[in-house]
CSV table of C-alpha atoms in Angstrom, one decimal:
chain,number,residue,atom,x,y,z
A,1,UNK,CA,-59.8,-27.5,59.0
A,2,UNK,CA,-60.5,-27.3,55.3
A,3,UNK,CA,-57.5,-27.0,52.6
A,4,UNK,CA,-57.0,-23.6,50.9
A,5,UNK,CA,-58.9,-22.9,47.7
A,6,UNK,CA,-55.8,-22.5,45.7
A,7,UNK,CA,-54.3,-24.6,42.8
A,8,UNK,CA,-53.0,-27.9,43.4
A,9,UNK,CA,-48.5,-27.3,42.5
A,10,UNK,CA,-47.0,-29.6,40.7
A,11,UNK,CA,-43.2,-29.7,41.2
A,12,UNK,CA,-41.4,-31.7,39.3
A,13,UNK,CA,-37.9,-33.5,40.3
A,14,UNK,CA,-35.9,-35.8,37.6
A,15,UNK,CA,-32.4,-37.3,38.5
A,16,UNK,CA,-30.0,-36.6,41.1
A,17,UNK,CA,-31.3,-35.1,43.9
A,18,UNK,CA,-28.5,-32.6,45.0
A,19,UNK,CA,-28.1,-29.0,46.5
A,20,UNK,CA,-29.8,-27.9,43.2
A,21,UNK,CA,-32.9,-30.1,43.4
A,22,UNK,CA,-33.0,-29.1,47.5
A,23,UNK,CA,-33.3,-25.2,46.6
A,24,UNK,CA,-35.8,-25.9,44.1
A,25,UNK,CA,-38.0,-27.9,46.3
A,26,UNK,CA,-37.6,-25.4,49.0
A,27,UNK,CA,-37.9,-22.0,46.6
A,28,UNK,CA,-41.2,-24.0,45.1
A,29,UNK,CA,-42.7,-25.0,48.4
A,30,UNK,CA,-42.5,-21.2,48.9
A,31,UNK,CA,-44.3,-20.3,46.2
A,32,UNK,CA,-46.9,-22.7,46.4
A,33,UNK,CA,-47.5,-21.1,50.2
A,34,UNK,CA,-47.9,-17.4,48.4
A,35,UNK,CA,-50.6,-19.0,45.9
A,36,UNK,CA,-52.3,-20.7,48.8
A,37,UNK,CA,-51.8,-24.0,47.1
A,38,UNK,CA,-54.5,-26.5,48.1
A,39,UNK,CA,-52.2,-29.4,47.8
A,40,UNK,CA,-48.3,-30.0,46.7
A,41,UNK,CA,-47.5,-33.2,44.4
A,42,UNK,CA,-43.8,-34.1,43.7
A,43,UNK,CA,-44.2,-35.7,41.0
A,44,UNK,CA,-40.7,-37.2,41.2
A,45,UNK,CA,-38.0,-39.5,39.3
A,46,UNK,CA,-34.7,-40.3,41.0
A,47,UNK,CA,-32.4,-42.6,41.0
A,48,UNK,CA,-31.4,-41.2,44.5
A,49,UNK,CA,-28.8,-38.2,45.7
A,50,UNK,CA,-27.0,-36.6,48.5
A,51,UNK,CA,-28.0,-37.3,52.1
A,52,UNK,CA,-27.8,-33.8,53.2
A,53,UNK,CA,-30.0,-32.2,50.1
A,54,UNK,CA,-32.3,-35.3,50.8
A,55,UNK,CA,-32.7,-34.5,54.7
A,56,UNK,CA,-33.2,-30.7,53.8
A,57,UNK,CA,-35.9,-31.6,51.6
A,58,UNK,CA,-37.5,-33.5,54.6
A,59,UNK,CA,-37.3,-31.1,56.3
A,60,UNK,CA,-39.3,-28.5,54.0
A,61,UNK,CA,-42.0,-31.5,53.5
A,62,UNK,CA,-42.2,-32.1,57.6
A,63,UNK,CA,-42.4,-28.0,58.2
A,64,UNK,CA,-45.1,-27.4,55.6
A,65,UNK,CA,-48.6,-26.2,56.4
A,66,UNK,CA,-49.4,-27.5,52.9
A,67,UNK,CA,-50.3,-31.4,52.5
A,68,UNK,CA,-47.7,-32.8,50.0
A,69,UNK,CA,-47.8,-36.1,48.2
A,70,UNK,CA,-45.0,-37.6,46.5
A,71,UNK,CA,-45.8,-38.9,43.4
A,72,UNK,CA,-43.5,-41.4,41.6
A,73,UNK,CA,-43.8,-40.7,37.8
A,74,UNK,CA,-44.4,-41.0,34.7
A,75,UNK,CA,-44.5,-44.6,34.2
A,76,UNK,CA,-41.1,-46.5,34.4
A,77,UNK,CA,-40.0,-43.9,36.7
A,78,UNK,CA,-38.6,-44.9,40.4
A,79,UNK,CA,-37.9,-43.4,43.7
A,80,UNK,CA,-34.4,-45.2,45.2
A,81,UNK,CA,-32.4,-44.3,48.1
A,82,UNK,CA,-32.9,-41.1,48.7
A,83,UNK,CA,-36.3,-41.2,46.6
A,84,UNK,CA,-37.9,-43.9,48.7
A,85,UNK,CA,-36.8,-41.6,52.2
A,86,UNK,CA,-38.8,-38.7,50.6
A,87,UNK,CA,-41.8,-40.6,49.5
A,88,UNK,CA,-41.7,-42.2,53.2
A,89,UNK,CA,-42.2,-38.2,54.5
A,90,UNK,CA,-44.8,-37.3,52.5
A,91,UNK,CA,-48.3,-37.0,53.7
A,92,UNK,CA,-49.5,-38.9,50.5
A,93,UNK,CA,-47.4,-41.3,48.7
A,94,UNK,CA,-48.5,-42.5,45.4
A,95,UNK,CA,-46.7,-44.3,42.1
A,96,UNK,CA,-47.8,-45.0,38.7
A,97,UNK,CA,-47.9,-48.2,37.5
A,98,UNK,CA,-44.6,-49.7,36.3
A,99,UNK,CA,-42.5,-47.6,38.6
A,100,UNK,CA,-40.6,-48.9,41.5
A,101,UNK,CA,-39.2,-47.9,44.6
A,102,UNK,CA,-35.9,-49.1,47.4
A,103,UNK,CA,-32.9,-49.8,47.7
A,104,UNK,CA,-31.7,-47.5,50.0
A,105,UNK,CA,-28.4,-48.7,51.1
A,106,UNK,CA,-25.8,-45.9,51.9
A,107,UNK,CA,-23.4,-47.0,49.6
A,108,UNK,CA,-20.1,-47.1,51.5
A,109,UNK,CA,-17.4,-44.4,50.3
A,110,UNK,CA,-14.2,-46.8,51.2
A,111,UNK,CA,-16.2,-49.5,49.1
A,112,UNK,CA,-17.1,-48.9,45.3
A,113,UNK,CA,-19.0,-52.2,45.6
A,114,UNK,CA,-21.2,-51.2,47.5
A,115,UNK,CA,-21.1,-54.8,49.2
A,116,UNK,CA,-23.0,-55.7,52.5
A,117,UNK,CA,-21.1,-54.6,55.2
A,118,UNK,CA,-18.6,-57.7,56.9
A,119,UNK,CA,-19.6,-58.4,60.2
A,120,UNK,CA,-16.9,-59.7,62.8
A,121,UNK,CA,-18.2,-63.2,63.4
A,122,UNK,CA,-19.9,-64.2,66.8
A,123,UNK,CA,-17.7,-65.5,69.4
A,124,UNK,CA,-18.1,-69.5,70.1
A,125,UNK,CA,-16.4,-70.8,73.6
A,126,UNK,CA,-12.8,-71.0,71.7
A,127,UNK,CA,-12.0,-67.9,70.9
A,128,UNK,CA,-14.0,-66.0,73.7
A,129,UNK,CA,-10.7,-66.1,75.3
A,130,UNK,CA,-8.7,-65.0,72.5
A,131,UNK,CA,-11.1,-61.9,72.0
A,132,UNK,CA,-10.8,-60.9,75.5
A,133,UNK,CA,-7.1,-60.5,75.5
A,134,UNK,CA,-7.5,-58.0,72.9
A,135,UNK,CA,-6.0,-54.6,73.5
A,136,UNK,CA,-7.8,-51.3,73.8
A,137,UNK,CA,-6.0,-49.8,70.3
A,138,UNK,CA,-7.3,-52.9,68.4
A,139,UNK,CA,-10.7,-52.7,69.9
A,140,UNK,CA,-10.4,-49.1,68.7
A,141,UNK,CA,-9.4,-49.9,65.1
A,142,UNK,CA,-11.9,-52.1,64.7
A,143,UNK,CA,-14.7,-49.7,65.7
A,144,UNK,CA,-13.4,-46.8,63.2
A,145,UNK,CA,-12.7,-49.7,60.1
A,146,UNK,CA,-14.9,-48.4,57.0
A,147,UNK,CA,-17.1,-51.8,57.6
A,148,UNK,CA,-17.8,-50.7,61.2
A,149,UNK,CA,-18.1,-46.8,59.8
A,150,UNK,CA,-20.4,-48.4,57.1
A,151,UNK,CA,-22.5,-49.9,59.8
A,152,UNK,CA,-22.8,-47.2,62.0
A,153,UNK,CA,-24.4,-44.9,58.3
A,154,UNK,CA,-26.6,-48.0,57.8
A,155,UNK,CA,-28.1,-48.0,61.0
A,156,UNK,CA,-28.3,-44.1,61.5
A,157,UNK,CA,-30.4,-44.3,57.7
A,158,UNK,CA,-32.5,-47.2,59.2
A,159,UNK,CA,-33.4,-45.4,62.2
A,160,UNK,CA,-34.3,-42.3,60.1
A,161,UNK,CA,-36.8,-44.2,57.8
A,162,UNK,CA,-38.2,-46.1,60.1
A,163,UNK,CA,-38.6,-42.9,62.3
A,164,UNK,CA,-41.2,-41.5,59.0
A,165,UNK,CA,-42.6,-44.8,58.4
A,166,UNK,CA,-43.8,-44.4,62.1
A,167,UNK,CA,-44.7,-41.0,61.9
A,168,UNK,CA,-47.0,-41.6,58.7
A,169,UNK,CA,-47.9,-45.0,59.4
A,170,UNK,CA,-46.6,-47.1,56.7
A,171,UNK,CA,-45.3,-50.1,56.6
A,172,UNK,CA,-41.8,-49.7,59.2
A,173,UNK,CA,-40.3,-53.3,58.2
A,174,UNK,CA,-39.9,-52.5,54.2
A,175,UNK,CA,-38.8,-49.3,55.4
A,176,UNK,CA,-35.7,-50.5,57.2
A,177,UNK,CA,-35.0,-53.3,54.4
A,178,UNK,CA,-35.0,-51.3,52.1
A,179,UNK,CA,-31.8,-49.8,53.8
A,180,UNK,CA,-30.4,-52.8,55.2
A,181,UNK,CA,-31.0,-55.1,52.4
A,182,UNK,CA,-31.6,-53.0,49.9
A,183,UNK,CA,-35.1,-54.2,49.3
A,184,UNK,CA,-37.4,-52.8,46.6
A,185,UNK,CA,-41.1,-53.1,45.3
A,186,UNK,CA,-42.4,-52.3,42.4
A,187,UNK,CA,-46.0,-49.9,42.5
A,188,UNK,CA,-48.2,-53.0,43.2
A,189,UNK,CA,-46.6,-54.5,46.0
A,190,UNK,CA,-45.8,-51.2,47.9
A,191,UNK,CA,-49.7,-50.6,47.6
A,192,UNK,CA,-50.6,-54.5,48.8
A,193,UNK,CA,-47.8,-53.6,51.8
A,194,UNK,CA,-49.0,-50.5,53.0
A,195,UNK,CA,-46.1,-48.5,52.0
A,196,UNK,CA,-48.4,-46.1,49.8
A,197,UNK,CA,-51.9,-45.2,49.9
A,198,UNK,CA,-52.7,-45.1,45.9
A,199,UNK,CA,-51.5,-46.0,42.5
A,200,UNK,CA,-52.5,-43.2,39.9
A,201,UNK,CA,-51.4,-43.2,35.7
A,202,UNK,CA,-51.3,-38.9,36.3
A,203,UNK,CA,-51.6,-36.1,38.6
A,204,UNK,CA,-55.3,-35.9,37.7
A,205,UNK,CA,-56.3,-39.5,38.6
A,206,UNK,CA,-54.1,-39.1,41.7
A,207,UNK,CA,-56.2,-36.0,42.6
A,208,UNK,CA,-59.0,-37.3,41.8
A,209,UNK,CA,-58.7,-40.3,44.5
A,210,UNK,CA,-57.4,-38.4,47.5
A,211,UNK,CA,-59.7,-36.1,47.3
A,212,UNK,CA,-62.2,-35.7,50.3
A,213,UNK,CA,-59.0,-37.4,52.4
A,214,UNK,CA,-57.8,-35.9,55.7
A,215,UNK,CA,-54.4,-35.7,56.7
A,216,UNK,CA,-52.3,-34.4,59.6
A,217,UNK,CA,-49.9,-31.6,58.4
A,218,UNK,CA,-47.8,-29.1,60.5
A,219,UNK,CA,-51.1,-26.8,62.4
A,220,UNK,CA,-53.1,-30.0,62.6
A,221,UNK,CA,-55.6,-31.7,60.3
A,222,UNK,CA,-56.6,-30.6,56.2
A,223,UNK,CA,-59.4,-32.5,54.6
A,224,UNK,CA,-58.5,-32.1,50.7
A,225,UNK,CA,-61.1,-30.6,49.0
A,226,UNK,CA,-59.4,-30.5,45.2
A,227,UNK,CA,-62.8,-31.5,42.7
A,228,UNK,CA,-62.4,-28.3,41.5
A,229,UNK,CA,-58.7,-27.1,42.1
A,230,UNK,CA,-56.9,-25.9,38.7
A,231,UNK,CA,-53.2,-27.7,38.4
A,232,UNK,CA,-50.1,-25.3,37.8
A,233,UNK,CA,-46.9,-27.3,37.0
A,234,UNK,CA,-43.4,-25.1,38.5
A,235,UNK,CA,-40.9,-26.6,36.1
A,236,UNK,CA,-37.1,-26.1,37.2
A,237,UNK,CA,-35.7,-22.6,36.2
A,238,UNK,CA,-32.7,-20.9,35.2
A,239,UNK,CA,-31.0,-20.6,38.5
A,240,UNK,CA,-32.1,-24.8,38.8
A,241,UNK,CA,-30.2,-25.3,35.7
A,242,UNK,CA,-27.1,-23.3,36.3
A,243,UNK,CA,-27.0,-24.8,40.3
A,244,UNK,CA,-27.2,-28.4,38.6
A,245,UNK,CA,-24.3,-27.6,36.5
A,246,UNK,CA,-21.9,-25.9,38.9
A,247,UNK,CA,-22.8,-28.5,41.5
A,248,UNK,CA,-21.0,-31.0,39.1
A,249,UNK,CA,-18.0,-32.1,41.1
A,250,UNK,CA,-15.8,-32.4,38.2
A,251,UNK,CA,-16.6,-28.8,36.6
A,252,UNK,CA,-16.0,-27.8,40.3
A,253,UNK,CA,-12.3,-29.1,39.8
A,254,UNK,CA,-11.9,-27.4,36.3
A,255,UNK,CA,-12.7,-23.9,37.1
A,256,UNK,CA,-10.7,-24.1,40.4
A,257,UNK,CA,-8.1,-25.2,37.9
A,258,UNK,CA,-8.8,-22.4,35.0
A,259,UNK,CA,-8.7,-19.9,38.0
A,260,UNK,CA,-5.2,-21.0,39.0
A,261,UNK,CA,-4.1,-20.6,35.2
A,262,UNK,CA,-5.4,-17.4,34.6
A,263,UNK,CA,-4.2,-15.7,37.8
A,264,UNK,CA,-0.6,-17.3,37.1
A,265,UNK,CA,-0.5,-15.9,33.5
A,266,UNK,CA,-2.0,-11.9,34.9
A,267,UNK,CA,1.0,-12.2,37.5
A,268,UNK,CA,3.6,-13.3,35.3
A,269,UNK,CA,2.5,-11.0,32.2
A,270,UNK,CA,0.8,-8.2,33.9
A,271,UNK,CA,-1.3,-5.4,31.7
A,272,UNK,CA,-3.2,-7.9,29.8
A,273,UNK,CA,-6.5,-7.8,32.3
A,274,UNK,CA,-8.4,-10.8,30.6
A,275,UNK,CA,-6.6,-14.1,32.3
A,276,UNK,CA,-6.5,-12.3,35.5
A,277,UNK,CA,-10.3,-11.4,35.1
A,278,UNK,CA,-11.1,-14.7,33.8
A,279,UNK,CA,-9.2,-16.8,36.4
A,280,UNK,CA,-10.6,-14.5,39.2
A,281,UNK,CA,-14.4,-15.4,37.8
A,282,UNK,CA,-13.6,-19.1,37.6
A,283,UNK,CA,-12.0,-19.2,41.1
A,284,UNK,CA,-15.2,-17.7,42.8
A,285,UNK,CA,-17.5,-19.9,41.2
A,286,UNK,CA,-15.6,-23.1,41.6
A,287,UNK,CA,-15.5,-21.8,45.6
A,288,UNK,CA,-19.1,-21.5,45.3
A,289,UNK,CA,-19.6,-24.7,43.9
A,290,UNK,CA,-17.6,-26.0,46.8
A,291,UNK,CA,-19.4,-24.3,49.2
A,292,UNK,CA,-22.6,-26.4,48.1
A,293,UNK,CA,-21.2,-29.6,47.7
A,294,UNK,CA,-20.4,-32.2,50.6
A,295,UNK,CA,-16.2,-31.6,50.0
A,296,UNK,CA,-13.3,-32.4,51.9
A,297,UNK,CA,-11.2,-29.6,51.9
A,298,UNK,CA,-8.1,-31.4,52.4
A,299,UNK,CA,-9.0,-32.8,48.9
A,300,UNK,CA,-9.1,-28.6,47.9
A,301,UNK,CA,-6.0,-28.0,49.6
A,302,UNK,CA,-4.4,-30.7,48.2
A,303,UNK,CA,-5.5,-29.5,44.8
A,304,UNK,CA,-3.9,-26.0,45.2
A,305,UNK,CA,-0.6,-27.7,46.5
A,306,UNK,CA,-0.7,-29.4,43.2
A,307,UNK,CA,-1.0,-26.4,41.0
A,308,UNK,CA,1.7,-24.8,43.0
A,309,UNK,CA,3.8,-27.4,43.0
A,310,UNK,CA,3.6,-27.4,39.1
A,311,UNK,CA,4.0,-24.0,39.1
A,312,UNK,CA,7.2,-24.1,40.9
A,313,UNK,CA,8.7,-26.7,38.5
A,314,UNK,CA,8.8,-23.9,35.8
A,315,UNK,CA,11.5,-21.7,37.9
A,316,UNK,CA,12.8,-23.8,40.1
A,317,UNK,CA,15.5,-26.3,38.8
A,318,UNK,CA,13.4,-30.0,40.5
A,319,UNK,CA,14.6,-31.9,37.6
A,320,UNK,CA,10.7,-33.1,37.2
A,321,UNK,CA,10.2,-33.4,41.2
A,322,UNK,CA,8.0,-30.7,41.8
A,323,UNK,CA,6.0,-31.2,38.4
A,324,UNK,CA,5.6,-35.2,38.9
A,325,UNK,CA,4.8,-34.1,42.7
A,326,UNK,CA,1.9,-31.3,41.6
A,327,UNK,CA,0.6,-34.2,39.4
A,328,UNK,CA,0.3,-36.6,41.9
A,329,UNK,CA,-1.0,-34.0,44.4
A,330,UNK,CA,-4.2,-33.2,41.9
A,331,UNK,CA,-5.1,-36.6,41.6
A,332,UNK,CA,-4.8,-37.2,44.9
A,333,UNK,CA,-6.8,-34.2,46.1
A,334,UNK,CA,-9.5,-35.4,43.2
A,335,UNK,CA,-10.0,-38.6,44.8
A,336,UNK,CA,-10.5,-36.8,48.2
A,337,UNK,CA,-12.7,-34.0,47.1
A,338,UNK,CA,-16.0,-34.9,47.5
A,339,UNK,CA,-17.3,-36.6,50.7
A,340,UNK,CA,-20.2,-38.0,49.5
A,341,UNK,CA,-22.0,-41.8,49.1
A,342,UNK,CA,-23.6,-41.2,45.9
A,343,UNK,CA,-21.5,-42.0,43.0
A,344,UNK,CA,-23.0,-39.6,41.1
A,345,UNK,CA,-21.0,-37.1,42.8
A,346,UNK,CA,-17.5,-38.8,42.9
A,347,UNK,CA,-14.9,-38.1,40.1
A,348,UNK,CA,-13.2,-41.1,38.7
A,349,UNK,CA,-9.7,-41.8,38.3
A,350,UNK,CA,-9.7,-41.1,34.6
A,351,UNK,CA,-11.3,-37.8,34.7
A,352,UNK,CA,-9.0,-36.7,37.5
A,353,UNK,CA,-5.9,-38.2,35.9
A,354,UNK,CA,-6.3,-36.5,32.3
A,355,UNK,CA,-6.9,-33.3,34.3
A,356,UNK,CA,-4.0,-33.2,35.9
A,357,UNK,CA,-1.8,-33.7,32.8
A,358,UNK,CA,-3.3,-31.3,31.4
A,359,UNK,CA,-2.8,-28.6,34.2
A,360,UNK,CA,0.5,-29.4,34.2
A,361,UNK,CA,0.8,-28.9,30.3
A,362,UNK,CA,-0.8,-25.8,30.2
A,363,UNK,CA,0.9,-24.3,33.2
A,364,UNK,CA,4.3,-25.4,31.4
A,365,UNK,CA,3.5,-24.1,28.2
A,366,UNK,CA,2.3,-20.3,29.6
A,367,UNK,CA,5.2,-20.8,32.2
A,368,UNK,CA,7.5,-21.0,29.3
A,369,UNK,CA,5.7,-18.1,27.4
A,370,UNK,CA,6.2,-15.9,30.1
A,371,UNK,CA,9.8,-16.7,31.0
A,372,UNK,CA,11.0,-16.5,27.0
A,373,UNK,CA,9.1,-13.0,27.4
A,374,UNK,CA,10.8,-11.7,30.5
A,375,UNK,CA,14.5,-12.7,28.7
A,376,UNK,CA,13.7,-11.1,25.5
A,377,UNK,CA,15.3,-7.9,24.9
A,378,UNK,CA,13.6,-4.6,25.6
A,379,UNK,CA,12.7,-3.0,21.9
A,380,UNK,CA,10.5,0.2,23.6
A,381,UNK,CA,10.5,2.9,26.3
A,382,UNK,CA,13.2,4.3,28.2
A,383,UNK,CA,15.0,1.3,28.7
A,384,UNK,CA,15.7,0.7,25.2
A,385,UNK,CA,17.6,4.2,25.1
A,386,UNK,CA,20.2,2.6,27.1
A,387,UNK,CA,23.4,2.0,25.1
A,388,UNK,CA,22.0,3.8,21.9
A,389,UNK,CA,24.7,5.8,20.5
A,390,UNK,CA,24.1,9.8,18.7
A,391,UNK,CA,26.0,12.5,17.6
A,392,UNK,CA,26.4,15.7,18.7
A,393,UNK,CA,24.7,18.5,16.3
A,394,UNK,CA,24.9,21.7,18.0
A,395,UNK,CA,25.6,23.7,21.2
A,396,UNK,CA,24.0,26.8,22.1
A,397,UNK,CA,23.6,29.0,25.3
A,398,UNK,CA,25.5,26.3,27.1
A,399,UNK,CA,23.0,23.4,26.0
A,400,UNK,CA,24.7,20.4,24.2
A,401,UNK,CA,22.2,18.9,21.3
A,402,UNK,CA,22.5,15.3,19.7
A,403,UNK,CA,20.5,13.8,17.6
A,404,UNK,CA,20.2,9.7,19.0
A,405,UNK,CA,17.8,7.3,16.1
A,406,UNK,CA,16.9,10.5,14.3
A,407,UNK,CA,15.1,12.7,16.8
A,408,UNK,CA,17.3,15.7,18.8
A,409,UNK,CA,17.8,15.7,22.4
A,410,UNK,CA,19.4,17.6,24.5
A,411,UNK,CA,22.2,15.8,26.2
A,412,UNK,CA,24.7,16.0,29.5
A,413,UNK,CA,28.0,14.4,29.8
A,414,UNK,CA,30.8,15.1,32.5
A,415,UNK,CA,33.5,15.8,29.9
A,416,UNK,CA,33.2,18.6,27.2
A,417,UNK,CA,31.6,17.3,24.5
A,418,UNK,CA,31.9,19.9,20.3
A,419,UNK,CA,29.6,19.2,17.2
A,420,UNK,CA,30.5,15.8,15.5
A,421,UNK,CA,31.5,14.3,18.7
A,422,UNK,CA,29.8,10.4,19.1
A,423,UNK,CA,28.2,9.7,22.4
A,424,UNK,CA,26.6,6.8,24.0
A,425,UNK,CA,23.4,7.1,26.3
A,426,UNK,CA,24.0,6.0,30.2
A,427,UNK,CA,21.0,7.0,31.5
A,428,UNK,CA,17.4,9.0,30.7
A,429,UNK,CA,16.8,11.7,32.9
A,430,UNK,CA,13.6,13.0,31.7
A,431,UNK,CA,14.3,14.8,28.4
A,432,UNK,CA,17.8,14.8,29.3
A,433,UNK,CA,20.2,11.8,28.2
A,434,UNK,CA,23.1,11.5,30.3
A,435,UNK,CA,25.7,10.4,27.6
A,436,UNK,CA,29.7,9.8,27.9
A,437,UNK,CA,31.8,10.5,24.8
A,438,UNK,CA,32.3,7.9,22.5
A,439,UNK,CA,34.0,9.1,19.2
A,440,UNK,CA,36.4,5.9,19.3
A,441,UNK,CA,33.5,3.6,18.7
A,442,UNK,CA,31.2,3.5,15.8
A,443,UNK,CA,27.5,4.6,15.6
């Protein structure tokens, strides 16, 4: 069948691909359906991302009707690790020159390194004895050790790749080396290898030689027509930008932080609004920002035992136990919160450490606010009437008048009190101040 006669959409993806880049390649593949887009190009620059945003956005590119090529560019850009899956999916793959693509080892979370995973070494005719007269809870360890869990993610990542390699028809060995060995090729040798179809300096030149090309897309085969096609760019918008910044693991942490603070502060000085309104705002968003990241909410829960750890400190006589405890409970939590390979969504010890302190700071200094407030002596309302002393003025019809701080008030006492009498308040009933005579005593 022949391609639309639509614009050719260019969508453009730079850096970490993450939840954020995902819904922007899905909301954007959308779009270019409702224009009747001849033909999608991604133009793309990546360093790589998140497996699960990567695998969504596989997903969109597999399920489109549309024929999409992957473009890696401008020049100097690169498509690695989760780049290189993406470009493998894609109907049309295509780089400019001096760009590269590869190296798409899962990078193991129990390993910083990143070093090649430790196989056990192969039994010889000495120690096949020894090996058998292992136990059943050692064989187990050793299957769930982070090199054998590291293993298992390489070869799942293999098998995916090679599964599009296959499905496209490009070149299946690079594929998998480029997960097992980390392999990469720069623009010329992907071409020579067969793991692209064309090398292009823009999206014009790229158009220009696929067009007349058929490819198979979801509904069968497109012949691309684009001589004539106009080319409309979708640049990343506001709700891109703001998705990239509250998917930021570490801002995450602070506004789950700020929204402890300001709800501690509302409850311990109710009537101010703004903390409480503030911390409530923070709180949502940093659960929203969880909700799109890859966490491990034992890392969140730990995080929240922290806070209330250091909260208790302030009331609770610990000695420094609960606060040193809250401490070590945020940092912990920190290390634990994100469940993710990609180091650019992992918070470092550092950031994590100087956040804790100062949590614990600031909860100690409005902690101590708040208690010095509570202690400090009442100098409005009814409860300051308590104690104040008066002196009776006048009685008429039966009602007993004193005048207590320079205003009159009409007063009740159990004993008979006459004009010039001193009283002291007990009690504020209403207008009427219960008072007990107390001419022995000075005003």
């Amino acid at each position: 069948r022949a391609a639309p006669a639509g614009p050719v959409i260019v969508v453009e993806i730079e850096g970490v691909i993450g939840p954020a880049t995902a819904d922007f390649a899905h909301r954007s593949f959308a779009k270019a359906r409702e224009r009747g887009a001849r033909l999608i190009v991604l133009k793309m620059d990546t360093p790589g991302g998140l497996d699960q945003s990567m695998r969504r956005i596989i997903q969109d590119i597999l399920a489109s009707p549309i024929p999409i090529a992957t473009f890696v560019a401008p020049e100097g850009a690169r498509a690695a690790s989760a780049g290189t899956f993406i470009l493998y999916a894609s109907h049309i793959a295509a780089m400019a020159p001096a760009t590269n693509l590869g190296a798409a080892t899962p990078v193991s979370i129990g390993a910083p390194g990143g070093g090649e995973p430790q196989r056990p070494p192969e039994p010889d005719g000495k120690s096949e004895g020894k090996a058998d007269d292992k136990s059943k809870a050692e064989r187990r360890a050793a299957r769930s050790s982070p090199d054998a869990l590291r293993e298992k993610a390489v070869n799942d990542a293999a098998a995916y790749i090679r599964s599009l390699a296959e499905l496209r028809g490009r070149n299946a060995e690079f594929a998998e080396q480029a997960v097992r060995e980390a392999s990469s090729l720069s623009a010329g040798e992907a071409l020579k290898g067969g793991v692209i179809e064309v090398i292009a300096t823009d999206v014009p030149g790229l158009i220009k030689q696929i067009d007349g090309r058929a490819v198979t897309v979801q509904g069968g085969k497109v012949t691309l027509a684009l001589a004539d096609a106009a080319i409309e760019t979708i640049e990343p918008d506001m709700r891109t930008r703001v998705l990239s910044v509250l998917t930021n693991p570490m801002l995450a942490m602070v506004l789950m932080m700020i929204g402890v603070y300001g709800l501690f502060v509302e409850f311990t000085s109710p009537g101010f609004g703004v903390p409480g309104v503030a911390g409530a705002i923070a709180l949502l968003l940093a659960l929203y920002s969880f909700q799109m990241l890859p966490v491990n909410w034992a890392g969140v829960a730990l995080i929240g035992l922290g806070a209330a750890l250091m909260i208790a400190e302030i009331f609770l006589p610990s000695f420094g136990a609960l606060g040193v405890g809250g401490i070590i409970a945020v940092v912990a939590g920190g290390m634990l919160l994100i469940d993710a390979e990609d180091p650019a969504f992992r918070v470092s010890w550092p950031e994590v450490t100087v956040l804790a302190l100062v949590s614990a700071a600031a909860i100690t200094a409005f902690g101590a606010f708040a208690l010095k407030s509570r202690h400090r002596p009442v100098v409005s309302g009814r409860e300051d009437m308590l104690g104040a002393r008066g002196t009776v003025v006048a009685r008429e019809d039966g009602i007993t008048w004193a005048e207590v701080r320079g205003e009159r008030w009409q007063v009740h006492s159990a004993r008979s009190l006459a004009p010039g009498d001193r009283v002291r308040i007990l009690r504020v009933d209403g207008l009427t101040l219960e008072v007990t005579n107390d001419s022995t005593e000075g005003i």
